[in-house]
């Protein structure tokens, strides 16, 4: 028989496969999103975001303690205000829900990396990610509000701010405002490549932030575009972004790879609510094995080039890694 390469030699056992495995997801790669609400004694499961909860500030010590115990090094906070208005005033209020949450978390877990989502959609009565004037989102006025929001988070004790709004110039303006107020040490994780995706549905329900008119296609990216992603990343890096992000992750694996090949800066990917919910729902109906699907999905994101992954599976993945070494 003609000689041929026997690749199966290196697949012959679990130990052998582990020895030659090229990609490994580590607990330190994981960032866990958390939702904070006003009130007391609240731990309320979020419909359609299975196994995720709204927590009131007084419940964060226990909830975040579980995250820390698993060895996860970072969380990202999303807040739901009691009152919304057209100016998103709750986003930058000193006693806003995220600002309270930052102080509570840092009081109990000073070494945990607290990242804050900087956007206006949860705080505006119209649900858009910026300030609306004459029926359209006003870019330049919005970035001023976003910068004020980022500053308020830094003042409350956030370790990193993550603008997710997709307004032009917002990274540069946030960097200016942070630097002017003695927060030069606070890094910016920019949602540089954020597509106008159908996979955000469960999140919009969880954060109560669906737009009340129109859609977000005038500021989030067209899913058909690849080269635009490169331009967006380049612009954000020139404005001072320290970490860049691609969102969603699984549907944009090719974009993660493209960004990784072109840029050497740290790269995050957001395994978004719809991508998470599809696995959970399919597993619930016996169509997939949940744990195996979770591991495969997150490994694919890491293999594509992401250095860190924002995922609702963070706690489950951390448990799996602990069991499997």
Coordinates of N, CA and C in Angstrom, one line a residue, residues 6-172:
X6 N -0.6 9.4 8.5 CA -1.5 8.8 9.5 C -1.8 9.8 10.6
X7 N -2.7 10.8 10.3 CA -3.0 11.8 11.2 C -3.7 11.3 12.5
X8 N -4.3 10.1 12.4 CA -5.1 9.6 13.5 C -4.2 9.2 14.7
X9 N -2.9 9.0 14.4 CA -2.0 8.7 15.5 C -2.1 9.7 16.6
X10 N -2.3 11.0 16.3 CA -2.4 12.0 17.3 C -3.8 12.3 17.8
X11 N -4.7 11.4 17.4 CA -6.1 11.5 17.9 C -6.5 10.2 18.7
X12 N -5.5 9.4 19.0 CA -5.8 8.0 19.5 C -6.3 8.0 21.0
X13 N -6.1 9.0 21.8 CA -6.6 9.0 23.1 C -6.8 10.4 23.6
X14 N -7.6 10.5 24.7 CA -7.8 11.9 25.3 C -6.5 12.5 25.6
X15 N -5.6 11.8 26.2 CA -4.3 12.3 26.6 C -3.5 12.8 25.4
X16 N -3.5 12.0 24.3 CA -2.8 12.4 23.1 C -3.4 13.7 22.5
X17 N -4.7 13.7 22.5 CA -5.4 14.9 21.9 C -5.1 16.1 22.7
X18 N -5.1 16.0 24.0 CA -4.8 17.1 24.9 C -3.4 17.6 24.6
X19 N -2.4 16.7 24.4 CA -1.0 17.0 24.2 C -0.8 17.9 23.0
X20 N -1.6 17.7 21.9 CA -1.4 18.4 20.7 C -2.5 19.5 20.4
X21 N -3.3 19.7 21.4 CA -4.4 20.7 21.2 C -3.8 22.1 21.0
X22 N -4.3 22.7 20.0 CA -3.8 24.0 19.6 C -4.4 25.2 20.3
X23 N -5.7 25.1 20.7 CA -6.4 26.2 21.3 C -7.0 25.8 22.6
X24 N -6.8 26.6 23.6 CA -7.4 26.3 24.9 C -8.1 27.6 25.4
X25 N -9.3 27.5 25.9 CA -10.0 28.6 26.6 C -9.6 28.5 28.1
X26 N -9.1 29.6 28.6 CA -8.7 29.7 30.0 C -9.8 30.5 30.8
X27 N -9.9 30.2 32.1 CA -10.8 31.0 32.9 C -10.5 32.5 32.8
X28 N -9.3 32.8 32.7 CA -8.8 34.2 32.6 C -9.3 34.9 31.3
X29 N -9.7 34.1 30.3 CA -10.2 34.7 29.1 C -11.7 35.2 29.2
X30 N -12.4 34.8 30.2 CA -13.8 35.0 30.3 C -14.2 36.3 31.0
X31 N -15.2 37.0 30.5 CA -15.8 38.2 31.1 C -17.3 37.9 31.2
X32 N -17.8 38.1 32.4 CA -19.2 37.8 32.7 C -20.1 39.0 32.7
X33 N -21.1 39.1 31.9 CA -22.0 40.2 31.9 C -23.0 40.1 33.0
X34 N -23.3 41.2 33.7 CA -24.3 41.2 34.8 C -25.2 42.4 34.7
X35 N -26.5 42.1 35.1 CA -27.6 43.2 34.9 C -28.0 43.6 36.3
X36 N -28.0 44.9 36.6 CA -28.3 45.5 37.9 C -29.5 46.3 37.8
X37 N -30.4 46.2 38.8 CA -31.7 46.9 38.8 C -31.8 47.6 40.2
X38 N -32.7 48.6 40.2 CA -33.1 49.3 41.5 C -33.9 48.3 42.3
X39 N -34.0 48.6 43.6 CA -34.8 47.8 44.5 C -34.0 47.1 45.5
X40 N -34.6 46.2 46.3 CA -34.0 45.4 47.3 C -34.4 43.9 47.2
X41 N -33.4 43.1 47.6 CA -33.7 41.6 47.6 C -34.2 41.0 46.3
X42 N -33.6 41.6 45.2 CA -34.1 41.1 43.9 C -33.0 40.2 43.3
X43 N -33.4 39.0 43.0 CA -32.7 38.1 42.1 C -33.8 37.5 41.2
X44 N -34.0 38.0 40.0 CA -35.1 37.7 39.1 C -34.5 37.1 37.8
X45 N -34.9 35.9 37.5 CA -34.5 35.3 36.2 C -35.0 36.1 35.1
X46 N -34.1 36.3 34.1 CA -34.5 37.1 32.9 C -35.1 36.2 31.8
X47 N -36.3 36.5 31.4 CA -37.0 35.7 30.4 C -36.2 35.6 29.1
X48 N -36.1 34.5 28.5 CA -35.4 34.2 27.3 C -33.8 34.3 27.4
X49 N -33.3 34.6 28.6 CA -31.9 34.6 28.8 C -31.6 33.6 29.9
X50 N -31.8 32.4 29.6 CA -32.0 31.3 30.6 C -30.8 31.2 31.5
X51 N -31.1 31.3 32.8 CA -30.0 31.1 33.8 C -29.3 32.4 34.2
X52 N -29.8 33.6 33.6 CA -29.2 34.9 33.9 C -30.3 35.7 34.7
X53 N -29.8 36.6 35.5 CA -30.6 37.3 36.5 C -30.5 38.8 36.5
X54 N -31.6 39.5 36.8 CA -31.5 40.9 37.3 C -31.2 40.8 38.8
X55 N -30.2 41.6 39.2 CA -29.8 41.6 40.6 C -29.9 43.1 41.1
X56 N -30.5 43.2 42.3 CA -30.5 44.6 43.0 C -29.1 44.7 43.6
X57 N -28.7 46.0 43.9 CA -27.4 46.2 44.3 C -27.0 45.5 45.6
X58 N -28.0 45.3 46.5 CA -27.8 44.6 47.8 C -27.5 43.1 47.6
X59 N -27.8 42.6 46.4 CA -27.6 41.2 46.1 C -26.2 40.9 45.4
X60 N -25.5 42.0 45.1 CA -24.3 41.8 44.3 C -23.2 41.2 45.0
X61 N -23.1 41.4 46.3 CA -22.0 40.7 47.1 C -22.1 39.2 46.9
X62 N -23.2 38.6 47.0 CA -23.4 37.2 46.9 C -23.2 36.8 45.4
X63 N -23.9 37.5 44.5 CA -23.8 37.1 43.1 C -22.4 37.2 42.5
X64 N -21.7 38.3 42.8 CA -20.4 38.5 42.3 C -19.4 37.6 43.0
X65 N -19.7 37.3 44.3 CA -18.9 36.3 45.0 C -18.8 35.0 44.3
X66 N -19.9 34.5 43.7 CA -19.9 33.3 43.0 C -18.9 33.3 41.8
X67 N -19.0 34.5 41.1 CA -18.1 34.7 40.0 C -16.6 34.7 40.4
X68 N -16.3 35.4 41.5 CA -14.9 35.4 42.0 C -14.5 34.0 42.4
X69 N -15.3 33.3 43.1 CA -15.0 32.0 43.5 C -14.6 31.0 42.4
X70 N -15.2 31.2 41.2 CA -14.9 30.4 40.1 C -13.6 30.8 39.4
X71 N -13.0 31.9 39.8 CA -11.7 32.3 39.3 C -11.9 33.3 38.1
X72 N -13.1 33.7 37.8 CA -13.3 34.7 36.7 C -12.7 36.1 37.2
X73 N -12.0 36.7 36.3 CA -11.3 37.9 36.7 C -12.0 39.2 36.4
X74 N -13.1 39.2 35.6 CA -13.7 40.4 35.1 C -15.2 40.2 34.9
X75 N -15.9 41.3 35.2 CA -17.3 41.4 34.9 C -17.6 42.6 34.1
X76 N -18.7 42.7 33.4 CA -19.1 43.9 32.7 C -20.6 44.2 33.2
X77 N -20.8 45.4 33.6 CA -22.1 45.8 34.3 C -23.0 46.5 33.3
X78 N -24.3 46.1 33.3 CA -25.3 46.8 32.6 C -26.4 47.2 33.6
X79 N -26.9 48.4 33.5 CA -27.8 48.9 34.5 C -29.2 49.2 33.9
X80 N -30.2 49.0 34.7 CA -31.6 49.3 34.3 C -32.1 50.4 35.2
X81 N -32.3 51.6 34.8 CA -32.7 52.7 35.6 C -34.2 52.6 36.0
X82 N -34.6 53.3 37.0 CA -36.0 53.4 37.4 C -36.8 54.4 36.4
X83 N -36.1 55.4 36.0 CA -36.7 56.5 35.2 C -35.9 56.7 34.0
X84 N -36.5 56.8 32.8 CA -35.8 57.2 31.6 C -36.3 58.5 31.1
X85 N -35.4 59.2 30.3 CA -35.8 60.5 29.7 C -35.1 60.6 28.3
X86 N -35.4 61.7 27.6 CA -34.8 61.8 26.3 C -33.3 62.2 26.3
X87 N -32.8 62.7 27.4 CA -31.4 63.0 27.6 C -30.5 62.0 28.2
X88 N -31.1 60.8 28.6 CA -30.4 59.7 29.2 C -29.7 60.2 30.5
X89 N -30.3 61.1 31.3 CA -29.7 61.6 32.5 C -29.3 60.6 33.5
X90 N -30.0 59.5 33.5 CA -29.7 58.4 34.5 C -28.3 57.7 34.2
X91 N -27.8 57.9 32.9 CA -26.6 57.2 32.5 C -25.4 57.8 33.2
X92 N -25.4 59.1 33.5 CA -24.2 59.8 34.1 C -24.5 60.3 35.5
X93 N -25.6 60.0 36.1 CA -26.0 60.4 37.4 C -25.0 59.8 38.5
X94 N -24.6 60.6 39.4 CA -23.6 60.1 40.4 C -24.2 58.9 41.2
X95 N -25.5 58.9 41.4 CA -26.2 57.9 42.1 C -27.0 57.0 41.2
X96 N -26.5 56.9 39.9 CA -27.2 56.0 39.0 C -27.0 54.6 39.3
X97 N -27.7 53.7 38.7 CA -27.7 52.3 39.1 C -26.3 51.6 38.9
X98 N -25.7 51.9 37.8 CA -24.3 51.4 37.5 C -23.3 51.9 38.5
X99 N -23.4 53.2 38.7 CA -22.5 53.9 39.7 C -22.6 53.3 41.1
X100 N -23.8 53.0 41.5 CA -24.0 52.3 42.8 C -23.4 50.9 42.8
X101 N -23.7 50.2 41.7 CA -23.2 48.9 41.6 C -21.7 48.8 41.6
X102 N -21.0 49.7 40.9 CA -19.5 49.7 40.9 C -19.0 49.8 42.3
X103 N -19.5 50.8 43.0 CA -19.1 51.0 44.4 C -19.3 49.8 45.3
X104 N -20.4 49.1 45.1 CA -20.7 48.0 45.9 C -19.8 46.8 45.6
X105 N -19.6 46.6 44.3 CA -18.7 45.5 43.9 C -17.3 45.7 44.4
X106 N -16.8 46.9 44.2 CA -15.4 47.2 44.5 C -15.2 47.2 46.0
X107 N -16.2 47.5 46.8 CA -16.1 47.5 48.3 C -15.8 46.1 48.7
X108 N -16.5 45.1 48.1 CA -16.3 43.7 48.5 C -15.2 42.9 47.8
X109 N -15.0 43.3 46.5 CA -14.0 42.6 45.7 C -13.1 43.6 45.0
X110 N -12.2 44.2 45.7 CA -11.4 45.3 45.1 C -10.5 44.8 44.0
X111 N -10.2 43.5 43.9 CA -9.3 43.0 42.9 C -10.0 42.5 41.6
X112 N -11.3 42.5 41.7 CA -12.1 42.1 40.5 C -12.1 43.2 39.5
X113 N -11.8 42.9 38.2 CA -11.9 43.9 37.2 C -13.3 44.2 36.8
X114 N -13.7 45.5 37.1 CA -15.1 45.9 36.8 C -15.1 46.8 35.6
X115 N -15.7 46.3 34.5 CA -15.9 47.0 33.3 C -17.3 47.5 33.2
X116 N -17.5 48.6 32.6 CA -18.9 49.2 32.5 C -19.2 49.4 31.1
X117 N -20.4 49.0 30.7 CA -20.9 49.3 29.4 C -21.3 50.7 29.3
X118 N -20.8 51.5 28.3 CA -21.1 52.9 28.2 C -22.0 53.0 27.0
X119 N -23.3 53.2 27.2 CA -24.2 53.4 26.2 C -25.4 54.1 26.8
X120 N -26.3 54.6 25.9 CA -27.5 55.4 26.4 C -28.8 54.7 26.2
X121 N -28.8 53.5 25.5 CA -30.1 52.9 25.1 C -30.9 52.5 26.3
X122 N -30.3 52.1 27.4 CA -31.0 51.7 28.6 C -31.7 52.9 29.3
X123 N -31.2 54.1 29.1 CA -31.5 55.2 29.8 C -32.4 56.2 29.1
X124 N -32.5 56.0 27.7 CA -33.3 56.9 26.9 C -34.8 56.4 26.8
X125 N -35.7 57.3 26.9 CA -37.1 57.0 26.7 C -37.4 56.4 25.4
X126 N -36.6 56.7 24.4 CA -36.9 56.3 23.0 C -36.1 55.0 22.7
X127 N -35.1 54.6 23.5 CA -34.4 53.4 23.4 C -33.2 53.4 22.4
X128 N -32.9 54.6 21.9 CA -31.8 54.6 21.0 C -30.5 54.9 21.8
X129 N -29.3 54.6 21.1 CA -28.0 54.6 21.8 C -27.4 56.0 21.9
X130 N -28.2 57.0 21.5 CA -27.7 58.4 21.5 C -28.9 59.3 21.7
X131 N -28.5 60.6 21.8 CA -29.5 61.7 22.0 C -30.2 61.9 20.6
X132 N -31.6 61.9 20.7 CA -32.3 62.1 19.4 C -32.8 63.6 19.3
X133 N -32.5 64.2 18.2 CA -32.9 65.5 17.9 C -33.6 65.5 16.5
X134 N -34.8 66.0 16.4 CA -35.6 66.1 15.2 C -35.7 64.8 14.5
X135 N -35.9 63.7 15.3 CA -36.2 62.4 14.8 C -35.0 61.6 14.4
X136 N -33.8 62.1 14.6 CA -32.6 61.3 14.3 C -31.6 61.4 15.5
X137 N -30.7 60.4 15.5 CA -29.7 60.3 16.6 C -28.6 61.3 16.2
X138 N -28.4 62.3 17.1 CA -27.4 63.4 16.9 C -26.1 62.9 17.4
X139 N -25.2 62.7 16.5 CA -23.9 62.1 16.8 C -23.1 62.9 17.8
X140 N -22.9 64.2 17.5 CA -21.9 65.0 18.3 C -22.5 65.3 19.7
X141 N -23.8 65.5 19.8 CA -24.3 65.7 21.1 C -24.3 64.4 21.9
X142 N -24.5 63.3 21.2 CA -24.5 62.0 21.9 C -23.1 61.7 22.5
X143 N -22.0 62.0 21.8 CA -20.7 61.7 22.3 C -20.3 62.5 23.6
X144 N -20.9 63.7 23.7 CA -20.7 64.4 25.0 C -21.4 63.7 26.1
X145 N -22.6 63.2 25.9 CA -23.3 62.5 27.0 C -22.6 61.2 27.3
X146 N -22.1 60.5 26.3 CA -21.3 59.3 26.5 C -20.0 59.5 27.3
X147 N -19.4 60.6 27.0 CA -18.1 60.9 27.7 C -18.4 61.3 29.2
X148 N -19.5 62.0 29.4 CA -19.9 62.2 30.8 C -20.3 60.9 31.5
X149 N -20.9 60.0 30.8 CA -21.2 58.7 31.4 C -20.0 57.9 31.8
X150 N -19.0 57.9 30.9 CA -17.8 57.2 31.1 C -17.0 57.8 32.3
X151 N -17.0 59.1 32.4 CA -16.4 59.8 33.5 C -17.0 59.5 34.8
X152 N -18.4 59.4 34.8 CA -19.1 59.1 36.1 C -18.8 57.7 36.5
X153 N -18.6 56.8 35.6 CA -18.2 55.4 35.9 C -16.8 55.3 36.5
X154 N -15.9 56.1 35.9 CA -14.5 56.1 36.4 C -14.5 56.7 37.8
X155 N -15.3 57.7 38.1 CA -15.3 58.4 39.4 C -15.9 57.4 40.4
X156 N -16.8 56.5 40.0 CA -17.4 55.6 40.9 C -16.4 54.4 41.2
X157 N -15.4 54.3 40.4 CA -14.4 53.2 40.7 C -14.3 52.2 39.6
X158 N -14.8 52.4 38.5 CA -14.7 51.4 37.4 C -13.2 51.2 37.0
X159 N -12.9 50.0 36.6 CA -11.5 49.7 36.2 C -11.3 50.0 34.7
X160 N -12.4 49.9 33.9 CA -12.4 50.0 32.5 C -13.8 50.4 32.0
X161 N -13.8 51.2 30.9 CA -15.1 51.6 30.3 C -15.2 51.1 28.9
X162 N -16.4 50.7 28.5 CA -16.6 50.0 27.2 C -17.7 50.6 26.5
X163 N -17.4 51.6 25.6 CA -18.5 52.3 24.8 C -19.0 51.3 23.7
X164 N -20.3 51.2 23.7 CA -20.9 50.2 22.8 C -21.9 50.9 21.9
X165 N -21.9 52.2 21.8 CA -23.0 52.9 21.1 C -22.8 53.0 19.6
X166 N -21.5 53.0 19.1 CA -21.2 53.1 17.7 C -21.4 54.5 17.2
X167 N -21.3 55.6 18.0 CA -21.2 56.9 17.5 C -19.8 57.2 17.0
X168 N -19.7 58.0 16.0 CA -18.4 58.4 15.4 C -17.7 59.3 16.4
X169 N -16.4 59.0 16.7 CA -15.6 59.9 17.5 C -15.8 59.7 19.0
X170 N -16.6 58.8 19.4 CA -16.8 58.7 20.9 C -15.6 58.2 21.6
X171 N -14.8 57.4 21.1 CA -13.6 56.9 21.8 C -12.6 58.0 22.0
X172 N -12.4 58.9 21.0 CA -11.5 60.0 21.2 C -12.1 61.0 22.3

